[in-house]
XYZ file of C-alpha atoms in Angstrom:
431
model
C -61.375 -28.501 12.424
C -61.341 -28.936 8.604
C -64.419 -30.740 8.631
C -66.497 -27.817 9.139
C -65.193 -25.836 6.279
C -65.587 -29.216 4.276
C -69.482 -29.891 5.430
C -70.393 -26.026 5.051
C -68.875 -25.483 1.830
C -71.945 -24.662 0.214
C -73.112 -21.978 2.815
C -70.940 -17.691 1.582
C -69.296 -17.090 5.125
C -68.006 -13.784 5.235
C -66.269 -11.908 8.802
C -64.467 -9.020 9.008
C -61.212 -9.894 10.709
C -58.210 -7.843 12.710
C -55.230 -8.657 11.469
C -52.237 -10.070 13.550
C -48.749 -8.619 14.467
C -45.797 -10.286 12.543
C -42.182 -9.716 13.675
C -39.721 -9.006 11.000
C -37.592 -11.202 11.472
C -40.051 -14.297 10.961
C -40.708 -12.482 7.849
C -37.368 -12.657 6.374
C -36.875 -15.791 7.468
C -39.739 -16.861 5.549
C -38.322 -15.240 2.191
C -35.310 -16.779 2.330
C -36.878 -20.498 3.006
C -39.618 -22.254 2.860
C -39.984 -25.350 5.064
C -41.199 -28.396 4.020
C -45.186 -29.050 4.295
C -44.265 -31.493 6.682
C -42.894 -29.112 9.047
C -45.259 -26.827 8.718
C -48.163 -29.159 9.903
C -46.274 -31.135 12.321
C -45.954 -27.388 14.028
C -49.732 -26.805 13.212
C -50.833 -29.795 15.039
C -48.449 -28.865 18.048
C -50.079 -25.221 18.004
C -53.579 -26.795 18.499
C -52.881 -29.376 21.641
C -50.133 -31.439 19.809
C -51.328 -35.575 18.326
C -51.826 -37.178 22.065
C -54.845 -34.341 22.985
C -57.146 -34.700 19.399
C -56.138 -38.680 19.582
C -57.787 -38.546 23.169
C -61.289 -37.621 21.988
C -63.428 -40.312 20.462
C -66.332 -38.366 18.775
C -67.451 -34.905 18.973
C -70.584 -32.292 18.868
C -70.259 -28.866 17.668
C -72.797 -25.956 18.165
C -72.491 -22.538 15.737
C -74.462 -19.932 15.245
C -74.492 -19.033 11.151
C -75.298 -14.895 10.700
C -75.948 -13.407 6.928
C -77.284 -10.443 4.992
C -80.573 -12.380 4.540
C -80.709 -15.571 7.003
C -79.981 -17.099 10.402
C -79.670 -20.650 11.564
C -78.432 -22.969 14.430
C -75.711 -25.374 12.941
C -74.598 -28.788 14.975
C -72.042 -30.830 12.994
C -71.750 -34.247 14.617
C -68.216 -36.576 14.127
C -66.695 -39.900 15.457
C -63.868 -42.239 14.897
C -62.605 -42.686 12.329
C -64.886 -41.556 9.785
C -68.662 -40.875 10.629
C -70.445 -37.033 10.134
C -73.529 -34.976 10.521
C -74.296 -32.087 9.929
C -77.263 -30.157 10.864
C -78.908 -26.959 9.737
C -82.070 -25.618 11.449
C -83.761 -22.631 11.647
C -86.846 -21.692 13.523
C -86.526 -24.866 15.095
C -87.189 -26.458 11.555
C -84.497 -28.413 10.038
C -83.381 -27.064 6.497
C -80.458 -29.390 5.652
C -78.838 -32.215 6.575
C -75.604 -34.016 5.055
C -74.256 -36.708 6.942
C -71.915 -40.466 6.792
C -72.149 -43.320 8.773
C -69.149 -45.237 7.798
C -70.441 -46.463 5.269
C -73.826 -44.836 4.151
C -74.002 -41.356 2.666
C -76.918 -39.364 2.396
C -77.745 -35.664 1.504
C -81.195 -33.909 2.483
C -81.472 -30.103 0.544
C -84.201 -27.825 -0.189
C -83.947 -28.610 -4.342
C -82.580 -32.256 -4.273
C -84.704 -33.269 -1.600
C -83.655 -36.413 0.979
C -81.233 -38.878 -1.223
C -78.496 -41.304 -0.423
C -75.468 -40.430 -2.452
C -73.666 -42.442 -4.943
C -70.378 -42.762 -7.113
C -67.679 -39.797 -7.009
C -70.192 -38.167 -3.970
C -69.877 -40.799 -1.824
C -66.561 -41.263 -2.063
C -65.722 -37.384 -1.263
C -68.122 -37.796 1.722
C -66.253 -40.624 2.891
C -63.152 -38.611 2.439
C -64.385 -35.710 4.206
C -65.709 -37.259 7.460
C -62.059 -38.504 8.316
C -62.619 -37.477 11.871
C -58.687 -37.253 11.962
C -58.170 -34.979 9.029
C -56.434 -31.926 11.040
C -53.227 -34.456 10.704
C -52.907 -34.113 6.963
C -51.753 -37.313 6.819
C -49.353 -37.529 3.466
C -51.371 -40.990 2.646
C -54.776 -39.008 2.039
C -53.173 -36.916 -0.507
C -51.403 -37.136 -4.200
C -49.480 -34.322 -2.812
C -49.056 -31.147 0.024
C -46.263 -29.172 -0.612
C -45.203 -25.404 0.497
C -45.923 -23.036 -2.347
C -44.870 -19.889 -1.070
C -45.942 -16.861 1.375
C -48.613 -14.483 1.222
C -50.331 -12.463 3.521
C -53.943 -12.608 5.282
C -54.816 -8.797 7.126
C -51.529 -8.277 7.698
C -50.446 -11.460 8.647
C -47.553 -13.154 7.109
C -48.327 -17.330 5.916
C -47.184 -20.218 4.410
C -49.427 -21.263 2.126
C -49.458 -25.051 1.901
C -51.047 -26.714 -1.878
C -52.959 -30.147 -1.296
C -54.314 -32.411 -3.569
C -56.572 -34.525 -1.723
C -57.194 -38.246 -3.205
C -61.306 -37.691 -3.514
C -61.895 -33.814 -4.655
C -60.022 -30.789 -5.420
C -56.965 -28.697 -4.588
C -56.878 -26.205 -2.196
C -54.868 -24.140 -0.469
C -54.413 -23.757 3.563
C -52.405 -20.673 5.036
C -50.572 -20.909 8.239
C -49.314 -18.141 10.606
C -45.865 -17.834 10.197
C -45.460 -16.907 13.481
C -47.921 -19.009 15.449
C -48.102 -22.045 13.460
C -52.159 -22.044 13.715
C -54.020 -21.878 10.408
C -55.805 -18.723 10.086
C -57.183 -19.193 6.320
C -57.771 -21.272 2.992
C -58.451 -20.491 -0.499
C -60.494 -23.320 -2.931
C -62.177 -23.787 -5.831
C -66.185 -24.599 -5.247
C -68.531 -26.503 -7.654
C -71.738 -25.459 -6.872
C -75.400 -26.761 -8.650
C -75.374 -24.016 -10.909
C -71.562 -22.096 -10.553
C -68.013 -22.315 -9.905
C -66.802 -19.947 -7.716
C -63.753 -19.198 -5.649
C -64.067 -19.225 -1.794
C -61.911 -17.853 0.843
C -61.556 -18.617 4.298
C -60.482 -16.564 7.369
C -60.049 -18.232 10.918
C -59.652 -16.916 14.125
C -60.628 -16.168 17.933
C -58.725 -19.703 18.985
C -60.159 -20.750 22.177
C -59.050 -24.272 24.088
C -62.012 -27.185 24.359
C -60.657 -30.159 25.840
C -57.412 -30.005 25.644
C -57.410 -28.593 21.845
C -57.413 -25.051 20.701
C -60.198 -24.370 18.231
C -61.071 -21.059 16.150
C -63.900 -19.683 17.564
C -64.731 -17.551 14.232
C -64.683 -18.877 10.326
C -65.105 -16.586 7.677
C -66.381 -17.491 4.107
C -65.325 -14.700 0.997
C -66.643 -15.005 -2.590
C -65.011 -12.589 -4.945
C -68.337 -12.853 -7.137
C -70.521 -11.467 -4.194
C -70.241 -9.028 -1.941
C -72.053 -10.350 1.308
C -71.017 -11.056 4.535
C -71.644 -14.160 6.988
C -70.303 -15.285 10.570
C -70.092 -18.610 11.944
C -68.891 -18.536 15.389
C -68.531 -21.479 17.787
C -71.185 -21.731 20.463
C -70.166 -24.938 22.500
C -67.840 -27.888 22.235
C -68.624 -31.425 23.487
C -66.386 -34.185 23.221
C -66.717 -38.219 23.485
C -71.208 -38.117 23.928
C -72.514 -38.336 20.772
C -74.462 -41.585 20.369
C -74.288 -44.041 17.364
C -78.280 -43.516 16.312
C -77.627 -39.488 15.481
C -75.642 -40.299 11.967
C -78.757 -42.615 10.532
C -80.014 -41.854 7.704
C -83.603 -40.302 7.831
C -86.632 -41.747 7.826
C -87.375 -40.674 4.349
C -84.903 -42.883 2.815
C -86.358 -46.454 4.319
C -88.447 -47.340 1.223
C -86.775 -44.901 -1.700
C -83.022 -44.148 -2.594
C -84.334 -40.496 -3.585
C -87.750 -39.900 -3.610
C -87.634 -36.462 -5.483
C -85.972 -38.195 -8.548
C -89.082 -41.413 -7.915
C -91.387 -38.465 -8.310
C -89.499 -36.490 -11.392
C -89.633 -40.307 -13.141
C -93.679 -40.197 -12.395
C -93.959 -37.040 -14.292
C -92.118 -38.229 -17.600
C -92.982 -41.367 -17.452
C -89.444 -42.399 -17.999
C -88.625 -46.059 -19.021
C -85.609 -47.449 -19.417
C -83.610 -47.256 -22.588
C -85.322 -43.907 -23.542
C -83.503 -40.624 -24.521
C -84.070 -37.184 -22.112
C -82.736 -34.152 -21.774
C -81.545 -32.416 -18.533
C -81.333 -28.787 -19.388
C -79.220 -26.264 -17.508
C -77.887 -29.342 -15.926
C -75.681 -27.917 -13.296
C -73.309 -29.999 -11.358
C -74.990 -32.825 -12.798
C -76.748 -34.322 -9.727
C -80.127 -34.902 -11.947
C -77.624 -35.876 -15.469
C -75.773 -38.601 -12.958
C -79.693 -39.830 -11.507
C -81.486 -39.852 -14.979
C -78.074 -41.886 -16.405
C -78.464 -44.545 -13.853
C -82.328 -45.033 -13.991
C -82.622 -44.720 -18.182
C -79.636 -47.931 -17.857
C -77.177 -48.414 -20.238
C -79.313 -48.450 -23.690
C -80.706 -44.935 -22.467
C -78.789 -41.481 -23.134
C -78.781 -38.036 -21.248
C -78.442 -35.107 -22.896
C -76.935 -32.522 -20.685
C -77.300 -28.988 -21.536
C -75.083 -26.099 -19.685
C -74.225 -22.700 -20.425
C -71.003 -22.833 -18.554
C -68.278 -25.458 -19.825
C -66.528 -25.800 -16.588
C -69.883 -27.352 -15.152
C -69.701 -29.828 -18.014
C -65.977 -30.743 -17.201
C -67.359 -31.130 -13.492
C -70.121 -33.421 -13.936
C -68.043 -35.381 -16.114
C -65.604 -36.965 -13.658
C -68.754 -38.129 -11.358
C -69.487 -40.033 -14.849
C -66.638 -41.697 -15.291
C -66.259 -42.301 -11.718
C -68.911 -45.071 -12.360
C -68.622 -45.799 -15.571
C -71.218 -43.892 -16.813
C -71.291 -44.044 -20.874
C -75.134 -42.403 -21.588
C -74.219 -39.150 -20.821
C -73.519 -36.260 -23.480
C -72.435 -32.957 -22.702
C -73.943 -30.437 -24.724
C -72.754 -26.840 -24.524
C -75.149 -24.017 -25.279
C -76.583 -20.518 -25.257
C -79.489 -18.327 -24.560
C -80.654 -18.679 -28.082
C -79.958 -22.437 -28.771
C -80.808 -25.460 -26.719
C -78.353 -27.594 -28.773
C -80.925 -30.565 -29.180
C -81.277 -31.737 -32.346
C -84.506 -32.116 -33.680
C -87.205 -35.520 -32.345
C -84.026 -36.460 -30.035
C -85.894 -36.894 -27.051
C -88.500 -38.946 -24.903
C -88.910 -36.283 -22.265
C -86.796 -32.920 -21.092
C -86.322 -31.731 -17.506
C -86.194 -27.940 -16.999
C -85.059 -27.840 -13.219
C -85.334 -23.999 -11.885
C -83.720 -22.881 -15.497
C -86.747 -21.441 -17.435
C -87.163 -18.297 -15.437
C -83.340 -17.428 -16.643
C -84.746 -17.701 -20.294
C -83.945 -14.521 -21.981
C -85.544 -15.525 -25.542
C -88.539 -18.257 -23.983
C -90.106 -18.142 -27.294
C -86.810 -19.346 -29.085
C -85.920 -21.891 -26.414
C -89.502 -23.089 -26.557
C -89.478 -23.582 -30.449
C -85.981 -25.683 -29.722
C -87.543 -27.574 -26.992
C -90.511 -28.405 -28.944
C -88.644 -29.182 -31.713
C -86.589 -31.618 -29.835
C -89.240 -33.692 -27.943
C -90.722 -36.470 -29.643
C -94.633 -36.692 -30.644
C -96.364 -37.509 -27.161
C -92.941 -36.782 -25.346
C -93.430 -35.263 -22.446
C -91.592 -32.163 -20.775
C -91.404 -31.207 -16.853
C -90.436 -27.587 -15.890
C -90.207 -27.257 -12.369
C -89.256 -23.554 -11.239
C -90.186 -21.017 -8.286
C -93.293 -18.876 -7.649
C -92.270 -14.994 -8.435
C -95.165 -13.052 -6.408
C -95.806 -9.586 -5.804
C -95.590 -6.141 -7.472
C -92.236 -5.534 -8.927
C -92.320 -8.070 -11.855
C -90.815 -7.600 -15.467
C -92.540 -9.828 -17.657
C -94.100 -12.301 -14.965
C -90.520 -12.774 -13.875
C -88.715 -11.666 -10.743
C -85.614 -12.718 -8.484
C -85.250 -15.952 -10.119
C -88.689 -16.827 -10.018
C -91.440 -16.717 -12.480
C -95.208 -16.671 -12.376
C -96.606 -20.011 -12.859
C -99.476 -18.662 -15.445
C -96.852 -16.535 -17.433
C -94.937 -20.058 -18.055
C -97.692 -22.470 -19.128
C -99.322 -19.390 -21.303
C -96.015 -19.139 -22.897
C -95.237 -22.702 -23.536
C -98.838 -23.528 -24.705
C -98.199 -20.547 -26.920
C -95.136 -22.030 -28.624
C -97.406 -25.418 -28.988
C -97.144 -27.792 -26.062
C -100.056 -28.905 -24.154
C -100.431 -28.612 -20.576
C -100.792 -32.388 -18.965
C -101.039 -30.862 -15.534
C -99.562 -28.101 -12.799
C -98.672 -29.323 -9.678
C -98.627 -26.635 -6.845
C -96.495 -26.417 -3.630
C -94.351 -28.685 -5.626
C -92.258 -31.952 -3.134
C -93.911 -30.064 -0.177
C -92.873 -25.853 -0.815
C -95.283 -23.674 -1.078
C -93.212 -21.558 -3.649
C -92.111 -24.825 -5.918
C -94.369 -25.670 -8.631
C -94.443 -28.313 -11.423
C -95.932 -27.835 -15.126
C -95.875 -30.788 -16.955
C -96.340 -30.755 -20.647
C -96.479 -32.723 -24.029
C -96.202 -32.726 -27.576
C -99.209 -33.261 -29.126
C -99.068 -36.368 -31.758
C-alpha cells in the first residue's frame, strides 16, 4: 500500500505507536548479516497475502479518515491496473483536493495552484506513482534497492532497505525483522515552499481480500511538532468504474486556468522577461517558462538553495533553457535593475521583513509600465503586528505600502480564484 504514502505525501501524519516484541535471537542474526533486498521483499510480499492474492484484484477503493491538531477530512484514494489513481480529499462534504492519473493524463486540483493538468518531470512521477503493482518493488522500477543496515522503530528491530526509484527521490523503507511486514519509511519531501524530512510509522495490519493491510499510517516531521492519524475505514476491491479517474470538468477548455488568469493580470506576451519571486518548488517558474516560449526568461528568486536545485531538474526534464535561478535574502531581491516586464509575488510578501527595501528592489527592477501581481492571504482580526499575522497580511497595509515605495495600484481583486481570504493587488510602474 505504497501508494497512499506516495499520493498523501504532502498531508504531516503523525500517530503515536506501541512498539513490537523482538526476540534476540532475530536480533543477532540481523548483526551478523544482512540479506539481500531481494529477500527481504520477496518475504514482505509473502507477509501481506504472498504475489497470487494482490495479482487477483483488478482495481481498488480505499476509505480513511485523516485526524490533526487543526483539521479533519474523509480521504478515498481510487487505483486500477496497471497504472491509474485518484485521490480524494473532502471535508464537510466539500472537496479540497484532488490528484489523480488516468493512464495517461495527469492532473492536480489544490487550494493555491488551483485545477491543472501536469506536465514534464510531474507527470512522469505521477505516472510512476500510480503503478497499481508497486508493493512488488520490482528491481526494473528502480536504479537501485539495496539493504543498508538495521535500525530500530519503538522498539522494533528493521532492515532498512535504500531505493532509488527511476522518476523521484530516494527513500528508505524499514521492515520487521521478525515479521517481514513493513512497519515504517523515512524520505526526503519537496514541498512549495520547504524541504523537509518525513517519517512514516505503519501498523494495526488487518486482512481485506485476501491481503493484509495496515490499518494505521503515521506521518513525523522533525521541523514540527504535530500529530495526525490516518486510519483505514473500508476496503473495496475490483468496483471502481473507469469514469472516477477523469479529469474534472474544469480542465475541458484550459490546461490551468489559475496560471490563464495570473497571464490576464500581467499581461504577459511571449518573449518578455518576469520574475517569479519566492518561487518555491517552481510550479509557477516551470508555467511562466513554457508560456513566455523560448525568447522569454524567468527569473526565479528563492531564499533556500535546495528549492533552486529542486526546480531545476523539472527544467531540464523538458528542456527548459529561460529559467535563472537567483538566490537571495530578506534585504535583496537579486534583480538587477529595468530587468523585467512583470513580477509575481505568490503568498511571499507577508514574509517580508524589510517591505520597504524589497519594494525599492522590486521597483527598481520592473520596467516603466511593467506591471507587478502580489497575490497573498487576508490577515483579520485583533492580534496583528504591523497589519501582518499568521502568514497573512491586511490587504490595505500592502497596497499603502507599495504605493508608498512608488507603484500605482491598477486594481485589487477580492476573494481572489474563488476564496474569500485570497486577494490580488495588481500594480505598475508609472512611465
Amino acid at each position: 500500500m505504497r501508494r497512499v504514502r506516495l499520493l498523501l505525501r504532502h498531508m504531516p501524519l503523525l500517530l503515536l505507536v506501541q512498539g513490537l516484541t523482538l526476540h534476540g535471537a532475530a536480533t543477532a542474526q540481523a548483526e551478523k548479516e544482512l540479506p539481500p533486498a531481494s529477500e527481504i521483499v520477496a518475504r514482505y510480499v509473502e507477509a501481506i497475502g504472498g504475489r497470487q492474492a494482490m495479482l487477483s484484484h483488478q482495481s481498488s477503493h480505499y476509505q480513511l479518515n485523516f485526524k490533526g491538531p487543526y483539521a479533519t477530512a474523509d480521504v478515498d484514494i481510487y487505483a486500477a491496473r496497471p497504472n491509474w489513481a485518484l485521490i480524494r480529499w473532502t471535508r464537510d462534504d466539500t472537496v479540497v483536493s484532488e490528484s489523480g492519473f488516468d493512464g495517461d493524463v495527469g492532473w492536480d486540483l489544490s487550494r493555491d495552484l488551483g485545477p491543472r493538468l501536469l506536465e514534464g518531470l510531474e507527470l512522469e512521477t505521477a505516472r510512476w506513482e500510480s503503478r497499481f503493482d508497486s508493493e512488488f518493488y520490482d528491481p526494473v522500477d528502480f536504479t537501485a534497492v539495496e539493504t543498508t543496515g538495521v535500525t530500530e522503530l519503538n522498539g522494533t528491530q528493521c532492515y532498512r532497505l535504500k531505493l532509488v526509484p527511476k522518476v523521484g527521490r530516494e527513500w528508505f523503507d524499514d521492515f520487521d525483522i521478525e515479521t517481514g511486514l513493513k512497519v515504517g519509511s523515512e524520505r526526503t519531501v519537496v514541498g512549495e515552499s520547504s524541504i523537509y524530512v518525513h517519517k512514516e510509522l505503519l501498523s494495526d495490519y488487518q486482512e481485506f481480500g485476501g491481503v493484509l493491510l495496515p490499518t494505521k499510517w503515521v506521518w513525523r516531521y522533525d521541523q514540527w511538532p504535530v500529530e495526525q492519524v490516518l486510519t483505514l475505514q473500508s476496503v473495496e476491491f475490483d468496483s471502481v468504474p473507469e469514469a472516477v479517474f477523469a479529469p474534472p470538468d474544469q480542465l475541458e477548455e484550459s490546461s490551468w486556468p489559475f496560471a490563464d488568469r495570473l497571464a490576464e493580470l500581467l499581461q504577459l506576451d511571449v518573449g518578455q522577461t518576469v520574475a517569479d519571486v519566492g518561487a518555491g518548488d517552481g510550479a509557477w517558474s516551470l508555467e511562466l517558462a513554457r508560456r513566455l516560449g523560448p525568447k522569454g526568461h524567468v527569473l526565479a528568486t528563492e531564499l533556500l538553495p535546495e528549492l533552486l536545485v529542486e526546480w531545476r531538474k523539472g527544467a531540464t526534464y523538458e528542456g527548459l533553457t529561460n529559467i535563472a535561478p537567483v538566490l537571495v535574502n530578506q534585504s535583496y531581491t537579486g534583480l538587477p535593475a529595468l530587468c523585467c516586464d512583470g513580477i509575481v509575488v505568490r503568498f511571499v510578501y507577508h514574509e517580508f521583513t524589510e517591505p520597504d527595501v524589497m519594494n525599492a528592489g522590486l521597483l527598481r527592477a520592473l520596467q516603466p509600465g511593467g506591471r507587478i501581481a502580489v497575490i497573498d492571504a487576508v490577515a483579520e482580526g485583533s492580534n496583528l503586528q504591523n497589519g501582518r499575522g499568521n502568514h497573512t497580511i491586511v490587504p490595505d497595509v500592502l497596497i499603502e505600502e507599495m504605493v508608498a515605495a512608488g507603484f500605482a495600484l491598477v486594481s485589487r481583486i477580492d476573494a481572489y480564484n474563488g476564496f474569500a481570504n485570497r486577494f490580488a493587488a495588481v500594480l505598475e510602474r508609472p512611465n
